[in-house]
Short mmCIF file of C-alpha atoms in Angstrom, two decimals:
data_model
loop_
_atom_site.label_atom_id
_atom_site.label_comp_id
_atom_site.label_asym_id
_atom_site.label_seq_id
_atom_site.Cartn_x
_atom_site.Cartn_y
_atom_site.Cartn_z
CA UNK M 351 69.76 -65.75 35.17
CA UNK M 352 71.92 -67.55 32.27
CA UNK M 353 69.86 -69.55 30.00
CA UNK M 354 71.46 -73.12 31.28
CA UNK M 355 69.47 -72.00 35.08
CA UNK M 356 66.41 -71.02 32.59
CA UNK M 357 66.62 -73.85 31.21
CA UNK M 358 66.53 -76.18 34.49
CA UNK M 359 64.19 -73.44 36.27
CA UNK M 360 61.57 -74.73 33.21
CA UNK M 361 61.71 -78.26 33.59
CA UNK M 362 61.76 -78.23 37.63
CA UNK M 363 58.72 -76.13 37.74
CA UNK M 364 56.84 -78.50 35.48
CA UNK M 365 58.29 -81.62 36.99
CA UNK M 366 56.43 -80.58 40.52
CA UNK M 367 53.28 -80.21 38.12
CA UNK M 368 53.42 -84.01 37.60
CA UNK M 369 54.97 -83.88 34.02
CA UNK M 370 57.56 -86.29 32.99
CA UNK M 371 60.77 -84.75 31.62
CA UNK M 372 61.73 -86.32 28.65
CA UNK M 373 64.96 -85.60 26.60
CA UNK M 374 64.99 -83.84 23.32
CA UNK M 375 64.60 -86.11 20.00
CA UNK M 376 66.56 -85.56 17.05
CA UNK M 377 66.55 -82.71 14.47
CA UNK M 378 65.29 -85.31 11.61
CA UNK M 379 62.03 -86.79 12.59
CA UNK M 380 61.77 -90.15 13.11
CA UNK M 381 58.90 -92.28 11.40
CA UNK M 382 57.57 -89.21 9.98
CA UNK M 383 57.75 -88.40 6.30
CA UNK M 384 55.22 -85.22 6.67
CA UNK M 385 58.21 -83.06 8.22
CA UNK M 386 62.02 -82.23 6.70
CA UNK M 387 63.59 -80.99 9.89
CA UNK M 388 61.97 -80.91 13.68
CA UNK M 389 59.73 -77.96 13.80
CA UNK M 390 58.34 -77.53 17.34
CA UNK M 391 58.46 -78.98 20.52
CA UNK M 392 55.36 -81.12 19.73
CA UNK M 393 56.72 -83.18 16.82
CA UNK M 394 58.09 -85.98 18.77
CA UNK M 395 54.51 -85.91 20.73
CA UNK M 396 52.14 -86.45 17.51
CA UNK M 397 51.65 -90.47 17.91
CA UNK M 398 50.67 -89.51 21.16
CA UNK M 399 48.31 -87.24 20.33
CA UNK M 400 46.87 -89.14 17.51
CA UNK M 401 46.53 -91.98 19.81
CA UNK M 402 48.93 -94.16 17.91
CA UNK M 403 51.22 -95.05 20.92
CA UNK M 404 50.78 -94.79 24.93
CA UNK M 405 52.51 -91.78 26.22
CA UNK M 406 55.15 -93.15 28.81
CA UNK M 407 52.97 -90.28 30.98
CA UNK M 408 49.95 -87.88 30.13
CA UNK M 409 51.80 -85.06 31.50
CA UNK M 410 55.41 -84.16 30.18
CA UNK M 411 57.70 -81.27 29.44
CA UNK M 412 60.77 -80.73 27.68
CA UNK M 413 63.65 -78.72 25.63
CA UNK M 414 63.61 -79.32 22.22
CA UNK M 415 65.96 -78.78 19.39
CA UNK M 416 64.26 -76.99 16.69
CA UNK M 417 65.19 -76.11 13.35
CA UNK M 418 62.72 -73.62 11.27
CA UNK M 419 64.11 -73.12 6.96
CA UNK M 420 61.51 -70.05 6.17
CA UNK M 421 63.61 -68.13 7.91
CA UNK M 422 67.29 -68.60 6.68
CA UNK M 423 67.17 -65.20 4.23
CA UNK M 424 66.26 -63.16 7.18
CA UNK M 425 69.22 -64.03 9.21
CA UNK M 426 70.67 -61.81 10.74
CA UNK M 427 68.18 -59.50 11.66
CA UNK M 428 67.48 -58.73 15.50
CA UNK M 429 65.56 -61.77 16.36
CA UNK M 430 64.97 -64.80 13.61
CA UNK M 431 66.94 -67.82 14.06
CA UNK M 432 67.19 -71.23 12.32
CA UNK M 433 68.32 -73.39 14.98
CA UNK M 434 66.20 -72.48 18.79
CA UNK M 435 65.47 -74.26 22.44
CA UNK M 436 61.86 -75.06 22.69
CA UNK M 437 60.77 -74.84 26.04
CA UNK M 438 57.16 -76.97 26.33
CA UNK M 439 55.03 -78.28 28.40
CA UNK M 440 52.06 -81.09 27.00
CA UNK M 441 49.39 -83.00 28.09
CA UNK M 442 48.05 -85.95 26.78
CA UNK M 443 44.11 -86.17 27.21
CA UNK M 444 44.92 -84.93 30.80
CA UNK M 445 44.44 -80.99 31.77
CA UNK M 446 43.24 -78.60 29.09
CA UNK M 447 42.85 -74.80 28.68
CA UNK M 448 42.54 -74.00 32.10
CA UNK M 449 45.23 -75.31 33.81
CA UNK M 450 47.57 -74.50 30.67
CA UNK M 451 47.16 -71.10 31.34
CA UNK M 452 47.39 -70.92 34.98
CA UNK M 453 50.62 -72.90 34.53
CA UNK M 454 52.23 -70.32 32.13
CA UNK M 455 51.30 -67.74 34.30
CA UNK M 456 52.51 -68.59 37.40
CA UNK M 457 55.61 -69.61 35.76
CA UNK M 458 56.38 -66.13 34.59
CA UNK M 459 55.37 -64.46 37.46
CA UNK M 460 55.99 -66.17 40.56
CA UNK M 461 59.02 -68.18 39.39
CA UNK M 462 60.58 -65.83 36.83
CA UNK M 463 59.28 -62.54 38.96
CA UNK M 464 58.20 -60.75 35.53
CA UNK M 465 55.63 -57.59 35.95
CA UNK M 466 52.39 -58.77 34.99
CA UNK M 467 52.30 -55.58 33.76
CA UNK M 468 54.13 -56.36 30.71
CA UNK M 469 52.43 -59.24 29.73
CA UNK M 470 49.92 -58.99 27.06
CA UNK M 471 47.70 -61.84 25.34
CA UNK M 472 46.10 -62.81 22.39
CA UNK M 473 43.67 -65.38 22.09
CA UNK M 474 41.78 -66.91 18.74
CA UNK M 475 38.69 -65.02 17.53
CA UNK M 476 36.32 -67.56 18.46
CA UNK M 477 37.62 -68.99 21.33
CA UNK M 478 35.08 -67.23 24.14
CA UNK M 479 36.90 -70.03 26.61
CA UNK M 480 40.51 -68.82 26.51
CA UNK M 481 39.20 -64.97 26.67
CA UNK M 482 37.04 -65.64 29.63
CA UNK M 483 39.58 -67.75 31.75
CA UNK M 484 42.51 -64.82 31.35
CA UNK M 485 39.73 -62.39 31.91
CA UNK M 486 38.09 -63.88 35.13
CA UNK M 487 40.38 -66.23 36.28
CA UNK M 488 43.90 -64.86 35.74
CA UNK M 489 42.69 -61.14 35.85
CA UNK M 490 44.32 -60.00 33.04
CA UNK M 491 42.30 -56.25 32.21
CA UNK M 492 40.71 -56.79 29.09
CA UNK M 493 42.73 -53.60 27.36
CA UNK M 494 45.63 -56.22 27.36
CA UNK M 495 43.77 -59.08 25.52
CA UNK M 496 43.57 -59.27 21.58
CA UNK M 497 42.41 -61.30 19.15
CA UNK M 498 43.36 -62.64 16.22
CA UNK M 499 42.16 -64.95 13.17
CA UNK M 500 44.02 -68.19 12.29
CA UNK M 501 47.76 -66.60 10.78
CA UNK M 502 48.39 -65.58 14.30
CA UNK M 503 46.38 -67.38 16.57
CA UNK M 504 45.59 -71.43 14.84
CA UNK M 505 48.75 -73.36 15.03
CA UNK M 506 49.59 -76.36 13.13
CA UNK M 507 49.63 -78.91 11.83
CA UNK M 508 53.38 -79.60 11.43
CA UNK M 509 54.04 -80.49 7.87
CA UNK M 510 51.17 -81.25 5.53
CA UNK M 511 48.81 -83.02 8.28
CA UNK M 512 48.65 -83.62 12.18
CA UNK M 513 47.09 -82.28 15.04
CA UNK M 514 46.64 -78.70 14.99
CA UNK M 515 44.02 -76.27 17.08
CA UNK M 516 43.72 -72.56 18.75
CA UNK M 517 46.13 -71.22 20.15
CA UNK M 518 46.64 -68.10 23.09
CA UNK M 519 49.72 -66.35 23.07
CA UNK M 520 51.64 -64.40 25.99
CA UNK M 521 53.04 -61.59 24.45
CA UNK M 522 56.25 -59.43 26.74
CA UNK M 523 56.17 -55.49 26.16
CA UNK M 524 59.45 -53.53 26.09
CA UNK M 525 57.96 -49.96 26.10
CA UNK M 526 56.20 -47.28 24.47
CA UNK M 527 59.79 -45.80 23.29
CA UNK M 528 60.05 -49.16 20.94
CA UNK M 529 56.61 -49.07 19.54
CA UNK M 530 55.99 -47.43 16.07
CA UNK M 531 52.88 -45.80 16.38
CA UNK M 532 50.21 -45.53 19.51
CA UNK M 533 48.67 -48.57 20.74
CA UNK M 534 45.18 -50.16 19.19
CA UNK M 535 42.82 -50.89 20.84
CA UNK M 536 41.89 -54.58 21.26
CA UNK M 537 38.33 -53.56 20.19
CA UNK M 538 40.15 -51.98 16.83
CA UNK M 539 42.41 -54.92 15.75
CA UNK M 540 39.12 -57.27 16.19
CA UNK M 541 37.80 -55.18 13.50
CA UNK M 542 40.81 -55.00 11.61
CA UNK M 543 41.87 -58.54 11.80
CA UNK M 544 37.89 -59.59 10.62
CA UNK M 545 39.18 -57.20 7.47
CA UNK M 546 42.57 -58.08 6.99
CA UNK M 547 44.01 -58.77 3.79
CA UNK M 548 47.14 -60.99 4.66
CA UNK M 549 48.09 -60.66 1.16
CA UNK M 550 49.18 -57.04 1.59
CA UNK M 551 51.21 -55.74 4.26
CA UNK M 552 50.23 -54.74 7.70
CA UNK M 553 50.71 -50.52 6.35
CA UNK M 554 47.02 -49.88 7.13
CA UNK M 555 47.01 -51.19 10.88
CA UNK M 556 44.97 -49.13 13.03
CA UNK M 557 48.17 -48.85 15.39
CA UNK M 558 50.74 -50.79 16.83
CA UNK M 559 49.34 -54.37 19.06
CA UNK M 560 50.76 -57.56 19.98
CA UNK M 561 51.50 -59.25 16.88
CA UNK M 562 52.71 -55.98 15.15
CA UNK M 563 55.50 -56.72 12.85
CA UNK M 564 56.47 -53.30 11.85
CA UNK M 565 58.89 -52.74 15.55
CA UNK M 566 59.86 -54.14 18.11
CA UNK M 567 57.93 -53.49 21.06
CA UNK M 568 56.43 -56.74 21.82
CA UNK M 569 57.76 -60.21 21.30
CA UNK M 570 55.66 -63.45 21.50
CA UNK M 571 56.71 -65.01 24.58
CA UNK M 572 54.82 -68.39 25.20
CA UNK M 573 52.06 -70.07 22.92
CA UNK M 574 49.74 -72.39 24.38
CA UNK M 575 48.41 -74.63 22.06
CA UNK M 576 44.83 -75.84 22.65
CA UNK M 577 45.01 -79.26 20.16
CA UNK M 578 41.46 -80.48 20.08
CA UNK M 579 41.74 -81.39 15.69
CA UNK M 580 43.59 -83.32 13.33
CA UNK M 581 44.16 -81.90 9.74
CA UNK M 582 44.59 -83.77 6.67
CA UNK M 583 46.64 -83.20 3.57
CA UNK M 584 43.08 -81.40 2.02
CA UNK M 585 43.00 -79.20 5.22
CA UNK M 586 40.39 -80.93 6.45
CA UNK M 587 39.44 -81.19 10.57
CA UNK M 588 38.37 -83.81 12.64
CA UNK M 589 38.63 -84.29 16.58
CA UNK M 590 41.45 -85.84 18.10
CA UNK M 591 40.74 -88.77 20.28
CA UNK M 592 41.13 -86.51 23.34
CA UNK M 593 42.10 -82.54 23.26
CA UNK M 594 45.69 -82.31 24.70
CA UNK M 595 47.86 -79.49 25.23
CA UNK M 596 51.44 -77.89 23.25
CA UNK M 597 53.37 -75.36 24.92
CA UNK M 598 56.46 -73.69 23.50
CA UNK M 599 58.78 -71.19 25.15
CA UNK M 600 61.64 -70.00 22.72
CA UNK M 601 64.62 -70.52 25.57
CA UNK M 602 66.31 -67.52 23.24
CA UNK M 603 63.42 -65.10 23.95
CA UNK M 604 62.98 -65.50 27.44
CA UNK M 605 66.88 -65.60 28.13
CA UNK M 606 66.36 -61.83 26.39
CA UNK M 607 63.95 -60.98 29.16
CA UNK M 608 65.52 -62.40 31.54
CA UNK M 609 69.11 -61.30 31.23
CA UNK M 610 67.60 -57.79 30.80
CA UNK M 611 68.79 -57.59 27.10
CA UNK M 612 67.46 -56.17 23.73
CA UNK M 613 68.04 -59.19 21.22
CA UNK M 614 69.02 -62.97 21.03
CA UNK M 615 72.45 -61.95 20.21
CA UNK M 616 73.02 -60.07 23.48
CA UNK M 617 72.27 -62.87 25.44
CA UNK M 618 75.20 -65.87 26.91
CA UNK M 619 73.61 -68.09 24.35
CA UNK M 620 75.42 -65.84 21.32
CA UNK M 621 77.98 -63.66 23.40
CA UNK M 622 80.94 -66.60 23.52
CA UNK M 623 80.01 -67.13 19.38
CA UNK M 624 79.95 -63.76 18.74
CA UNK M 625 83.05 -62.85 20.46
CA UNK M 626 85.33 -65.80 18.81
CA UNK M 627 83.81 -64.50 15.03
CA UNK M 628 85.19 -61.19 16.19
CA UNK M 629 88.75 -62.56 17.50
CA UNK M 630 88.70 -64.20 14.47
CA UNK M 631 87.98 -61.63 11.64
CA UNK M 632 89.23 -58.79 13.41
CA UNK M 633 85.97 -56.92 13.53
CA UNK M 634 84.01 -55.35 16.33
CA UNK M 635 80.60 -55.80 17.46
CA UNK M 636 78.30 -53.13 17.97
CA UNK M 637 79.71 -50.19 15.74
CA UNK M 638 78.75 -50.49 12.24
CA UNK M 639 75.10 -52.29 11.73
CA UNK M 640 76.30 -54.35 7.92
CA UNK M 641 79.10 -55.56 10.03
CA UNK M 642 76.77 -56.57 13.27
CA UNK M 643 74.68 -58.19 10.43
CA UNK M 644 77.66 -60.58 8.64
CA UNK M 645 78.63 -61.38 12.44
CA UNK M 646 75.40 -62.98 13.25
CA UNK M 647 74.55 -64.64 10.31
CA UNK M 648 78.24 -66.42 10.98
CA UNK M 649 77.23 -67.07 14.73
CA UNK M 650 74.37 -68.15 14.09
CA UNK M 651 74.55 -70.54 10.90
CA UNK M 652 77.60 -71.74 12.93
CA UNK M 653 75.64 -72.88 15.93
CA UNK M 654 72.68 -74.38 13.51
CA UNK M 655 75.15 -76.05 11.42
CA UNK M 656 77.00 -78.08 14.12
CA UNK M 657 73.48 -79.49 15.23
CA UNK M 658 72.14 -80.21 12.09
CA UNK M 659 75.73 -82.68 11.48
CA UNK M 660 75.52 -83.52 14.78
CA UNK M 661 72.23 -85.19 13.97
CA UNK M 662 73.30 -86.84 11.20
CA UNK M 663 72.54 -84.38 8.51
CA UNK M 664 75.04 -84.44 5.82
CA UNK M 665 75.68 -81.07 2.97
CA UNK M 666 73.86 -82.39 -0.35
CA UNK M 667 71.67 -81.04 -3.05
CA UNK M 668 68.58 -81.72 -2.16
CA UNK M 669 66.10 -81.81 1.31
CA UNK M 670 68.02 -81.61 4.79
CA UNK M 671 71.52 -81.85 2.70
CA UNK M 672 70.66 -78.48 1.27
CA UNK M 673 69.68 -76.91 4.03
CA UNK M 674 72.58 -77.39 5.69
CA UNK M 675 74.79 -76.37 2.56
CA UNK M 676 72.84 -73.08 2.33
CA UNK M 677 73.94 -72.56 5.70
CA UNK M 678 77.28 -73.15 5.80
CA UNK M 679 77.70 -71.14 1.79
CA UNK M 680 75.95 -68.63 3.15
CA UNK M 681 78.35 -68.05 6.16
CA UNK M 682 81.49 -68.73 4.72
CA UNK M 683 80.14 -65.75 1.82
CA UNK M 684 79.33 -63.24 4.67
CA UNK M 685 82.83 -63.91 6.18
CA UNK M 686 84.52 -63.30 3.54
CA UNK M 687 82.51 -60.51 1.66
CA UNK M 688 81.50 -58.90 4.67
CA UNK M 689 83.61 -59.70 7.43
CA UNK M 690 86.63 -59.25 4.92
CA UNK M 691 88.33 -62.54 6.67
CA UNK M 692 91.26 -63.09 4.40
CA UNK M 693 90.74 -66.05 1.37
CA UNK M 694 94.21 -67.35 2.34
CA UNK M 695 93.63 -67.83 6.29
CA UNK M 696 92.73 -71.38 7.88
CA UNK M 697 88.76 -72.03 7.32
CA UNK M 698 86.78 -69.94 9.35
CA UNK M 699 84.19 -71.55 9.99
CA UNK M 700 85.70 -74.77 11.86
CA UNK M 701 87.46 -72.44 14.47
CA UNK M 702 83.77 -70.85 15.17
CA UNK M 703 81.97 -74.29 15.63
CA UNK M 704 84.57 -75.36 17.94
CA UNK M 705 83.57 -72.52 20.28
CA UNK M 706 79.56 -73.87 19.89
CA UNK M 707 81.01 -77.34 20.93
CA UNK M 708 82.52 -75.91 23.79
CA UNK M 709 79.41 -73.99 24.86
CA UNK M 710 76.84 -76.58 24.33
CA UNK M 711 78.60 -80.00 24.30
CA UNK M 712 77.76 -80.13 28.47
CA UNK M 713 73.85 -79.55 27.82
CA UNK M 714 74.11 -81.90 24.19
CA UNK M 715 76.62 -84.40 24.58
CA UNK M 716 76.02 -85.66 20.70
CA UNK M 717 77.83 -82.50 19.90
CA UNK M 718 81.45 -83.31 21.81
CA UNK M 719 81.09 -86.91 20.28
CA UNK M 720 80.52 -85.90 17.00
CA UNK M 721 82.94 -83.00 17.56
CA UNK M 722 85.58 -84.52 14.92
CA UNK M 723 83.25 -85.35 12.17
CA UNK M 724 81.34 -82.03 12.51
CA UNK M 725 84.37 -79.86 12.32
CA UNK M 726 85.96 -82.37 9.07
CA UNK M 727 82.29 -81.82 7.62
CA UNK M 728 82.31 -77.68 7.45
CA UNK M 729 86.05 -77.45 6.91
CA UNK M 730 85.73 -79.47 3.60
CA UNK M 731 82.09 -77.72 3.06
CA UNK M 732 83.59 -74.32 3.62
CA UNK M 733 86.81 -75.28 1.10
CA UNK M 734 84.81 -76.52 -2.17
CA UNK M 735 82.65 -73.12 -1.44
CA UNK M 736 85.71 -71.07 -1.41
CA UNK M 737 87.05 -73.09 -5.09
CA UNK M 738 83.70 -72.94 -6.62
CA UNK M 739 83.51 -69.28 -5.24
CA UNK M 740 87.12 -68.36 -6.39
CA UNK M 741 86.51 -70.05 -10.13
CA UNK M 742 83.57 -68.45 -10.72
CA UNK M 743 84.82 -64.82 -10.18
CA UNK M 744 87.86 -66.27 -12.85
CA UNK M 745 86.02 -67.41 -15.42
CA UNK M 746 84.06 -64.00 -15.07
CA UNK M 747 87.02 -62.34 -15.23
CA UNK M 748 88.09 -64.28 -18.02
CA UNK M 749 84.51 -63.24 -19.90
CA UNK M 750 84.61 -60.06 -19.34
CA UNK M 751 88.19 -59.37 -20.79
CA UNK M 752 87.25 -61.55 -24.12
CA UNK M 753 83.91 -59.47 -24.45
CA UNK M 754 86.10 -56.24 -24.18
CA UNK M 755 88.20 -57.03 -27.00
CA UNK M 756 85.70 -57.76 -29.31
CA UNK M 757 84.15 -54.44 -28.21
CA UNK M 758 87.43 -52.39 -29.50
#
């Protein structure tokens, strides 16, 4: 199944649950001076859930453009991203944990046809409600169920305040042969996680689990949000006028399951991106792992990039402006210092944001009427990198020959 049938398959299923499908709000946040970029699904949904406006329903679902900064340095790897899909589903003061998780689950079973087998979930320390319902109601054997304290398992708030609660996670298992050691028991990462340190790193694990971080045998599927609280800015709670329910689905992830692949970058949302960087720079993909790594980060900045403009976000020095200069400095240095694309060659970068235009433009139509003004953006972006780039390694140059002279 592509990820544009995913996609539909998501917001059909939840439309003949009674939920409203609403279109996906900008990447800058509007009225909200808590956030820089839009985080999560539920961003545009907080003045409904603080009871500031009336919902146009109490049940709705959409696909959200998302854009996450803490993890631009780790580009690159086999599955961060900057720019995702957020698949959700939300309720207003309407159904709560129950129906959230029967919901998820018969979306990934019946409609997606994924073993139940390889579905795994974690669920807050404290919350006895969550565990019981996956126990008793969705008959999930209790070996498969974990808990976990509030880094894994409390989400929110977005930015410094907002609603924020529990959360229960649906964790997809790609085999033993992935995993770095044997599995924990759920009774020994209880234990552990009552322990933990989250200061250190996760080295003295009692074996791998759900949220293990050291390979990559599991990846967090769904999270169902259970947002009974508001936080304030001194991480204080206090109940919401009614608990309500955030879903997200990464639509990267599950297109990885779905399309029977090991990473993001395998799947048709990359594959077109990743195959015009390669016409491009005259590398392959697949052969030499430094290479595979400048190739994404390129891809990938690329396709966060062209959003970001196409949103109104404009390179600068400071909040989204920087962001999106990072991005695009960051690519054009991997092209050229790791993809060896020749300094004297027509802007890369341009030619590879074209090809996201192409692929995405149907699905996001600000992107094909922006298309211009994006491309005139990172060509001049990518140029004044190059100059500043190109003078700097001069004037070092320059520095280093005067220092040797002295020297002799």
């Amino acid at each position: 199944m592509n990820s544009n049938e995913l996609r539909e398959m998501f917001l059909a299923f939840f439309e003949s649950k009674k939920h409203l499908r609403i279109p996906s709000s900008s990447l800058i946040p509007s009225g909200d001076p808590t956030l820089l970029l839009t985080t999560a699904g539920m961003v545009q949904m907080k003045p409904y859930f603080l009871g500031e406006v009336t919902p146009p329903a109490n049940r709705l679902t959409s696909s959200q453009k998302c854009f996450r900064t803490t993890d631009i340095s780790t580009i690159g790897d086999h599955k961060h991203l900057t720019f995702f899909e957020m698949l959700g589903n939300f309720s207003v003061g309407d159904y709560f944990k129950e129906n959230a998780i029967e919901f998820a689950w018969e979306f990934l079973t019946s409609k997606m046809g994924l073993d139940s087998d390889k579905l795994w979930v974690t669920v807050y320390l404290e919350d006895e409600e969550a565990f019981a319902l996956w126990k008793d109601k969705i008959k999930i054997p209790t070996e498969r169920i974990y808990r976990y304290g509030k880094k894994d398992n409390w989400w929110g708030p977005p930015g410094l305040e907002g609603p924020c609660g529990p959360c229960s996670e649906i964790h997809y298992d790609f085999g033993q042969t992935l995993g770095c050691t044997p599995i924990a028991s759920p009774e020994q990462i209880r234990i552990w996680e009552e322990g933990r340190d989250y200061a250190e790193s996760d080295v003295n694990q009692p074996g791998c689990h759900p949220n293990c971080d050291n390979c990559e045998r599991f990846v967090e599927l769904w999270n169902l949000v259970f947002m009974g609280f508001f936080q304030n800015q001194e991480k204080e709670l206090s109940p919401l006028p009614a608990p309500n329910i955030d879903t997200g689905m990464g639509l990267e992830r599950v297109s990885v399951i779905s399309q029977g692949v090991r990473n993001v970058y395998e799947t048709d949302l990359f594959r077109p991106i990743i195959k015009t960087v390669c016409l491009l720079t005259g590398n392959k993909y697949g052969e030499d792992n430094a290479i595979d790594k400048g190739i994404r980060i390129v891809a990938e900045h690329s396709r966060g990039a062209a959003f970001l403009i196409a949103d109104g976000v404009i390179p600068g020095n400071d909040d989204r402006g920087y962001v999106l200069k990072r991005l695009l400095r960051r690519a054009s240095f991997y092209s050229r210092n790791r993809l060896n694309y020749p300094p004297d060659s027509s802007p890369l970068l341009p030619q590879v944001v074209d090809s996201v235009i192409n692929q995405f433009g149907c699905i996001y139509p600000e992107l094909e009427i922006n298309r211009k003004h994006i491309l005139a953006v990172i060509e001049n972006e990518e140029e004044r990198f190059y100059l500043t780039l190109d003078w700097g390694v001069h004037t070092m140059e320059l520095l280093a020959s005067e220092a040797q002279k002295l020297w002799e």
